[in-house]
Amino acid sequence: MSTSRKVTKELTRQKLIEATLQVLHEQGPAALTTGRIAAAAGLAQPTFYVHFTDMEDALTQAATAVEERLLVRLRELRDALSVSDPDEALRNIFRSTLKAFMLEPQLTQLYLRHRHDVDSPLGRRFREGTDRARRELAEDLRRVGLRLPNLDAHAEAVVGMVLGVLEGLLEGRLGDREQAVEALAHIGGASLRAAVDGGASPAGSAGA
Amino acid sequence: MSTSRKVTKELTRQKLIEATLQVLHEQGPAALTTGRIAAAAGLAQPTFYVHFTDMEDALTQAATAVEERLLVRLRELRDALSVSDPDEALRNIFRSTLKAFMLEPQLTQLYLRHRHDVDSPLGRRFREGTDRARRELAEDLRRVGLRLPNLDAHAEAVVGMVLGVLEGLLEGRLGDREQAVEALAHIGGASLRAAVDGGASPAGSAGA
DNA sequence: TGTACATCAGTGAACGCGCGTTCACTGATGTAC
DNA sequence: TGTACATCAGTGAACGCGCGTTCACTGATGTAC
């Protein structure tokens, strides 16, 4: 068995990444030290340096782990989407997005809390993810046939809306996920219909 | 002049609060030390302790200052609102809200970046402010006559939408403020009309 | 107004603590023959 | 298969640095008379 040492090393690396996320989630960024991370993983403090060059490195790897797991959830549910009527399709998109995040509440909270961090690997990664999602949404809206001069602002608004509702659910201000889905679909649907029925005019006529 | 000593003390306290916000904005929370704050205010490091019991205290006072100044801006513009037709009234609300924040870009960025902080005076204060704004919006929607089962989710969505767009403007992803106003008014207006025209049904029928 | 004394904002110097980082070491795992 | 050697994940101990916090001091401002 020539891989056993490699494998166990990889396992403790993952334990350390878990521990990093755990400390960050339970005690906040101010409490994030190499000592606490190692302790949470059941290891001696210098072991941290066997796996990471420094905290920056550890956080980068932790951010990657968070992103990967959330993306897996989002893809799982997107693949399972069954389209029926247009209204229900819209609801489905919002519903599955919220559901995907809510399957990983800790990771989602880490994402929501740290996506504005400056000068932190978490902030960088999470911001990149948000930017990508926003760009993809804007493309989707274009593909659906929307021709508004302020499509980017719409994408920004919709992403903000979804993340806002998500936050409300995770922090317990909103209790009913299906009502949240309805609210998103109501707002998004009404706006879509207005844009399609009225051509580009409702928003475009008064713009720039 | 029996107030001169008191007055100069108050002035240096304000200088220290400014310095706190400046360091936080320019170098991030990780760089926020009593030494850097005092230096940024042109004072010796122990002077920090003449005015604050500790960092927590300084941040609490700094958060108060941020909140007060932003609220002043929001009130100024709210008072100046002139109502014309309903559509324009809606645009005015979004426009003046965005404008108010954009008059204080640094403070707004601090607010946006730190409103999710856990275990920090900034986070606590800023979250309280957001919560209040959301509650007031929900009340307003009720007062306008909306009777949706998911009004709270709507409020959550609208606040998220506004803050998302605001962030896009401040971080340079959105260049045109008036287009952003149009997008918000378009989305918000369409959703409002749908709710009013259709009674409580469009969102209520499928809810809970 | 002038003088002697009290107050107090701001400071330099010193201290201790927690943390990151390094390093020599250990003992278990892997390899050569 | 067995033995001697090499590798390397994980560790205890030690070190230095930056920071928060304290304290005695100073000199300017305020007060009493």
XYZ file of C-alpha atoms (C1' of nucleotides) in Angstrom:
482
model
C 0.000 0.000 0.000
C 2.092 2.910 -1.229
C -0.699 5.490 -0.985
C -1.633 5.176 2.659
C 0.609 7.988 3.858
C -0.627 10.284 1.046
C -4.220 9.414 1.801
C -4.028 10.069 5.516
C -2.282 13.351 4.828
C -5.104 14.363 2.514
C -7.608 13.384 5.181
C -6.030 15.577 7.831
C -5.836 18.407 5.299
C -9.581 18.097 4.840
C -10.041 17.922 8.602
C -8.136 21.193 8.889
C -10.257 22.832 6.209
C -13.412 21.675 7.979
C -12.006 23.023 11.215
C -11.240 26.348 9.568
C -14.833 26.691 8.404
C -16.127 25.541 11.765
C -14.108 28.052 13.783
C -15.002 30.798 11.338
C -18.688 29.957 11.573
C -18.861 29.443 15.325
C -16.424 32.009 16.650
C -16.095 34.557 13.847
C -13.112 35.858 11.921
C -11.521 37.591 14.913
C -11.091 34.214 16.626
C -9.569 32.531 13.598
C -6.039 31.510 14.639
C -3.843 28.642 13.526
C -3.993 27.293 17.073
C -7.768 27.203 17.236
C -8.028 25.644 13.796
C -5.589 22.876 14.681
C -7.272 22.292 18.038
C -10.698 22.035 16.371
C -9.193 19.373 14.098
C -7.691 17.530 17.065
C -4.119 18.321 16.049
C -1.153 20.171 17.457
C -0.810 23.755 16.375
C 2.352 23.443 14.219
C 0.596 20.780 12.141
C -1.192 23.679 10.511
C 2.074 24.508 8.746
C 2.494 20.992 7.420
C -0.541 21.606 5.217
C -0.686 25.334 4.600
C 1.987 27.930 4.046
C -0.043 30.442 6.059
C -3.549 31.552 6.959
C -4.093 33.069 3.530
C -3.407 29.694 1.960
C -5.756 27.899 4.337
C -8.541 30.376 3.685
C -8.090 30.098 -0.059
C -8.464 26.333 0.143
C -11.429 26.698 2.487
C -13.114 29.108 0.078
C -12.628 26.639 -2.742
C -14.257 23.919 -0.654
C -17.265 26.114 0.137
C -17.718 27.137 -3.467
C -17.454 23.602 -4.781
C -19.992 22.208 -2.366
C -22.491 24.992 -3.002
C -22.106 24.656 -6.759
C -22.728 20.926 -6.495
C -26.011 21.617 -4.714
C -27.049 24.231 -7.237
C -26.331 21.881 -10.153
C -28.139 18.942 -8.579
C -31.327 20.945 -8.295
C -30.984 22.688 -11.617
C -30.723 19.312 -13.326
C -33.881 18.177 -11.585
C -35.914 21.113 -12.916
C -39.042 20.096 -14.786
C -40.666 22.837 -16.799
C -44.424 23.117 -16.884
C -46.160 26.447 -17.477
C -44.038 29.637 -17.607
C -45.159 30.910 -14.195
C -44.333 27.610 -12.585
C -40.983 27.535 -14.394
C -40.075 30.877 -12.880
C -41.107 29.692 -9.435
C -39.036 26.566 -9.979
C -35.909 28.567 -10.646
C -36.271 30.603 -7.475
C -37.383 27.599 -5.461
C -34.476 25.399 -6.459
C -31.968 28.184 -5.923
C -33.193 28.834 -2.396
C -33.409 25.102 -1.707
C -29.867 24.466 -2.875
C -28.451 27.060 -0.516
C -30.639 25.934 2.352
C -29.268 22.398 2.079
C -25.952 23.859 3.275
C -26.959 26.494 5.816
C -23.529 26.900 7.412
C -21.736 27.281 4.109
C -24.377 29.674 2.860
C -24.079 31.812 5.954
C -20.320 31.899 5.528
C -20.855 32.959 1.942
C -23.390 35.652 2.827
C -21.283 37.005 5.665
C -17.964 37.122 3.908
C -18.773 37.974 0.329
C -18.016 41.627 1.081
C -14.709 41.031 2.849
C -11.883 43.121 1.484
C -8.358 41.731 1.324
C -9.420 38.229 2.314
C -9.319 35.084 0.184
C -12.903 34.326 1.198
C -14.080 37.737 0.031
C -12.241 37.440 -3.265
C -13.613 33.995 -4.091
C -17.131 34.675 -2.975
C -17.255 37.960 -4.849
C -16.056 36.213 -7.991
C -18.846 33.677 -7.590
C -21.473 36.366 -7.162
C -20.164 38.265 -10.168
C -20.325 35.163 -12.295
C -23.896 34.403 -11.211
C -24.908 37.952 -12.035
C -23.321 37.857 -15.465
C -24.988 34.543 -16.245
C -28.352 35.928 -15.167
C -27.898 38.949 -17.431
C -27.103 36.616 -20.339
C -30.162 34.512 -19.571
C -32.358 37.606 -19.574
C -30.921 38.637 -22.919
C -31.488 35.151 -24.279
C -35.131 35.230 -23.139
C -35.498 38.227 -25.404
C -35.353 41.152 -23.020
C -33.883 44.225 -24.642
C -33.698 46.756 -21.845
C -31.018 49.414 -21.679
C -30.530 48.632 -18.001
C -30.326 44.857 -18.071
C -27.249 44.892 -15.870
C -29.085 46.863 -13.228
C -31.926 44.344 -13.435
C -29.505 41.473 -12.886
C -27.968 43.301 -9.961
C -31.431 43.850 -8.488
C -32.579 40.264 -8.916
C -29.422 38.812 -7.380
C -29.735 41.240 -4.479
C -33.358 40.244 -4.043
C -32.594 36.523 -3.957
C -29.686 36.918 -1.546
C -31.765 39.211 0.638
C -34.584 36.687 0.876
C -32.082 33.892 1.458
C -30.631 35.844 4.343
C -34.088 36.404 5.783
C -34.731 32.668 5.698
C -31.388 31.705 7.214
C -31.566 34.273 9.977
C -35.083 33.244 10.874
C -36.879 36.440 9.922
C -38.785 34.521 7.261
C -40.307 31.250 8.314
C -41.981 29.920 5.218
C -39.784 29.072 2.255
C -42.685 28.608 -0.127
C -43.991 32.082 0.673
C -40.531 33.426 -0.036
C -40.532 31.633 -3.392
C -43.923 33.155 -4.145
C -42.672 36.633 -3.322
C -39.641 36.267 -5.590
C -41.717 34.817 -8.410
C -44.355 37.515 -7.968
C -41.867 40.345 -8.168
C -39.726 38.772 -10.861
C -42.714 37.590 -12.906
C -44.551 40.902 -12.842
C -41.435 42.693 -13.921
C -40.747 40.199 -16.718
C -44.302 40.437 -18.038
C -44.168 44.232 -17.976
C -40.951 44.191 -19.956
C -42.175 41.678 -22.535
C -45.701 43.074 -22.987
C -44.553 46.645 -23.220
C -41.473 45.956 -25.284
C -38.525 47.966 -24.104
C -40.660 50.979 -23.339
C -41.715 50.892 -19.673
C -38.179 51.147 -18.446
C -36.452 52.289 -21.588
C -38.522 55.369 -22.358
C -37.405 57.330 -19.344
C -33.870 55.933 -19.185
C -30.725 57.812 -20.251
C -13.771 80.367 28.844
C -14.565 77.378 30.975
C -15.525 75.117 28.055
C -12.349 75.256 26.003
C -10.798 72.127 27.487
C -14.057 70.204 27.084
C -14.431 71.423 23.539
C -10.933 70.454 22.423
C -11.375 67.053 24.014
C -14.571 66.553 22.054
C -12.762 67.595 18.891
C -10.006 65.043 19.330
C -12.629 62.407 20.114
C -14.244 63.162 16.773
C -10.823 63.095 15.098
C -10.301 59.622 16.534
C -13.696 58.438 15.306
C -12.935 59.793 11.841
C -9.567 58.054 11.973
C -11.246 54.800 12.974
C -13.537 54.952 9.961
C -10.667 55.980 7.707
C -8.390 53.107 8.743
C -11.286 50.672 8.497
C -12.165 51.887 5.025
C -8.640 52.126 3.637
C -6.894 49.199 5.280
C -9.707 46.874 6.324
C -10.700 45.398 9.673
C -7.558 43.276 10.023
C -5.446 46.434 10.129
C -7.604 48.167 12.713
C -5.371 48.715 15.765
C -5.386 51.399 18.426
C -1.957 52.474 17.194
C -3.019 52.963 13.606
C -6.157 54.819 14.641
C -4.227 57.221 16.862
C -1.553 57.721 14.206
C -4.193 58.470 11.561
C -5.551 61.129 13.940
C -2.066 62.567 14.513
C -1.973 61.475 18.147
C 0.111 59.203 20.310
C -1.185 55.687 20.710
C -2.142 55.813 24.425
C -4.364 58.812 23.685
C -6.805 56.262 22.322
C -7.499 55.220 25.919
C -8.226 58.763 27.032
C -11.334 58.657 24.867
C -12.373 55.026 24.637
C -12.319 52.194 27.126
C -11.366 49.764 24.349
C -11.774 48.987 20.650
C -15.345 47.819 21.173
C -16.228 51.217 22.613
C -14.549 53.075 19.742
C -16.349 50.974 17.143
C -19.688 51.497 18.845
C -19.194 55.250 18.733
C -17.989 55.031 15.135
C -21.064 53.016 14.153
C -23.282 55.637 15.763
C -21.559 58.352 13.760
C -22.018 56.446 10.485
C -25.675 55.776 11.181
C -26.409 59.358 12.154
C -24.813 60.817 9.065
C -26.537 58.399 6.710
C -29.903 58.987 8.358
C -29.444 62.737 7.992
C -28.900 62.269 4.256
C -31.892 60.002 3.916
C -34.137 62.474 5.742
C -32.919 65.474 3.752
C -33.915 63.820 0.512
C -37.120 62.306 1.820
C -38.263 65.760 2.918
C -37.553 67.120 -0.548
C -39.785 64.551 -2.241
C -42.449 66.063 -4.456
C -45.165 63.688 -5.525
C -46.466 63.852 -9.080
C -47.960 60.782 -10.765
C -47.744 57.408 -8.988
C -45.039 56.016 -11.284
C -42.895 59.061 -10.797
C -43.497 58.901 -7.041
C -42.153 55.373 -6.968
C -39.114 56.383 -8.986
C -38.595 59.290 -6.615
C -38.440 57.003 -3.613
C -35.807 54.774 -5.169
C -33.933 57.712 -6.656
C -33.688 59.636 -3.420
C -32.678 56.552 -1.464
C -29.828 55.774 -3.845
C -28.841 59.441 -3.982
C -28.732 59.743 -0.215
C -26.347 56.828 0.133
C -24.216 57.954 -2.786
C -23.642 61.323 -1.128
C -21.601 59.406 1.469
C -19.853 56.713 -0.534
C -17.288 55.798 2.123
C -19.858 55.479 4.876
C -22.159 53.508 2.615
C -19.398 51.102 1.697
C -18.596 50.624 5.362
C -22.261 49.923 5.962
C -22.551 47.472 3.087
C -19.349 45.670 3.997
C -19.936 45.327 7.702
C -23.662 44.861 8.043
C -23.126 41.083 8.219
C -20.316 41.176 10.780
C -20.916 38.898 13.725
C -19.770 39.876 17.191
C -18.795 43.382 16.160
C -20.416 46.654 17.201
C -20.543 47.728 13.568
C -22.397 44.599 12.572
C -24.854 44.929 15.437
C -25.698 48.566 14.703
C -25.869 48.196 10.966
C -28.059 45.113 11.205
C -30.409 46.952 13.526
C -30.650 49.753 10.971
C -31.389 47.345 8.143
C -34.005 45.562 10.225
C -35.726 48.821 11.044
C -35.759 49.890 7.391
C -37.260 46.564 6.422
C -39.967 46.754 9.056
C -40.857 50.282 8.026
C -41.093 49.217 4.404
C -43.422 46.363 5.328
C -45.617 48.801 7.241
C -45.655 51.172 4.275
C -46.725 48.368 1.959
C -49.510 47.458 4.346
C -50.588 51.082 4.574
C -50.698 51.338 0.760
C -53.294 48.585 0.927
C -51.328 45.491 0.003
C -52.735 42.399 1.667
C -50.326 39.664 0.704
C -49.614 36.693 2.952
C -45.905 37.127 2.237
C -45.482 40.840 2.764
C -42.427 40.282 4.921
C -40.762 38.322 2.160
C -41.572 41.160 -0.231
C -39.958 43.670 2.092
C -36.917 41.454 2.411
C -36.703 41.188 -1.369
C -37.079 44.904 -2.012
C -34.448 45.860 0.561
C -32.088 43.266 -0.897
C -32.755 44.628 -4.358
C -31.994 48.209 -3.370
C -28.834 47.287 -1.478
C -27.700 45.084 -4.358
C -28.103 47.880 -6.871
C -26.439 50.318 -4.495
C -23.478 47.992 -4.246
C -23.294 47.708 -8.014
C -23.165 51.474 -8.292
C -20.557 51.939 -5.583
C -18.309 49.206 -6.873
C -18.465 50.537 -10.399
C -20.317 47.639 -12.015
C -23.223 49.983 -12.768
C -22.335 53.301 -14.296
C -25.646 55.052 -14.722
C -27.602 55.892 -11.595
C -30.748 56.890 -13.478
C -30.804 53.523 -15.263
C -30.507 51.864 -11.886
C -33.451 53.911 -10.619
C -35.437 52.856 -13.682
C -34.647 49.200 -13.069
C -35.759 49.390 -9.434
C -38.911 51.308 -10.328
C -39.642 48.905 -13.175
C -39.361 45.831 -10.991
C -41.039 47.362 -7.966
C -43.782 49.046 -10.000
C -44.701 45.976 -12.023
C -44.912 43.937 -8.879
C -47.019 46.531 -7.097
C -49.456 46.835 -9.997
C -49.790 43.067 -10.220
C -50.593 42.880 -6.524
C -53.133 45.713 -6.620
C -54.852 44.778 -9.903
C -55.154 41.130 -9.041
C -56.007 41.673 -5.401
C -54.143 39.264 -3.151
C -54.476 36.438 -5.619
C -51.349 36.367 -7.814
C -49.098 35.640 -4.922
C -51.628 34.554 -2.347
C -53.371 31.818 -4.276
C -50.409 29.517 -4.397
C -48.974 30.465 -1.012
C -49.120 28.429 2.189
C -5.526 91.907 37.702
C -2.228 88.718 39.687
C -0.681 84.713 42.032
C -0.733 80.075 43.854
C -2.829 75.818 43.307
C -5.788 72.083 41.009
C -7.208 69.670 37.056
C -6.661 66.995 33.153
C -5.708 65.863 27.909
C -2.060 63.922 25.962
C 2.446 61.238 26.161
C 6.858 58.063 26.489
C 8.187 54.040 28.363
C 7.477 49.646 29.931
C 5.077 45.186 30.398
C 2.672 40.905 29.307
C 0.034 38.137 26.213
C -1.288 35.757 22.223
C -0.068 34.668 18.046
C 2.701 33.151 13.850
C 6.641 30.895 12.610
C 10.731 27.878 12.975
C 13.241 23.782 14.123
C 15.061 19.596 15.854
C 12.986 15.470 16.944
C 9.976 11.039 16.926
C 7.957 7.146 15.452
C 5.195 5.153 12.011
C 5.118 4.106 7.056
C 7.419 3.081 2.849
C 11.407 1.158 0.035
C 15.567 -1.456 -1.502
C 17.734 -5.530 -1.567
C 9.944 -12.986 3.828
C 13.154 -10.245 6.499
C 16.250 -6.586 7.502
C 18.422 -2.098 7.211
C 17.684 2.352 5.744
C 14.925 6.507 4.023
C 10.997 9.331 4.209
C 7.846 12.188 6.212
C 3.345 13.598 8.962
C 2.925 15.302 13.177
C 4.884 17.454 17.537
C 6.975 20.100 21.819
C 9.614 23.801 22.740
C 11.370 28.090 21.882
C 11.492 32.737 19.834
C 10.170 37.322 18.272
C 6.711 40.600 17.059
C 2.809 43.406 17.346
C -0.584 44.676 19.984
C -3.455 46.194 24.117
C -3.082 48.113 28.407
C -1.056 50.632 32.364
C 1.298 54.315 34.647
C 3.941 58.132 36.124
C 4.750 62.366 34.145
C 4.221 67.134 31.663
C 2.606 71.285 30.551
C -1.320 73.826 29.302
C -5.874 75.257 30.955
C -8.983 76.372 34.599
C -10.109 78.110 39.424
C -9.940 80.410 44.010
C -8.825 84.245 46.357
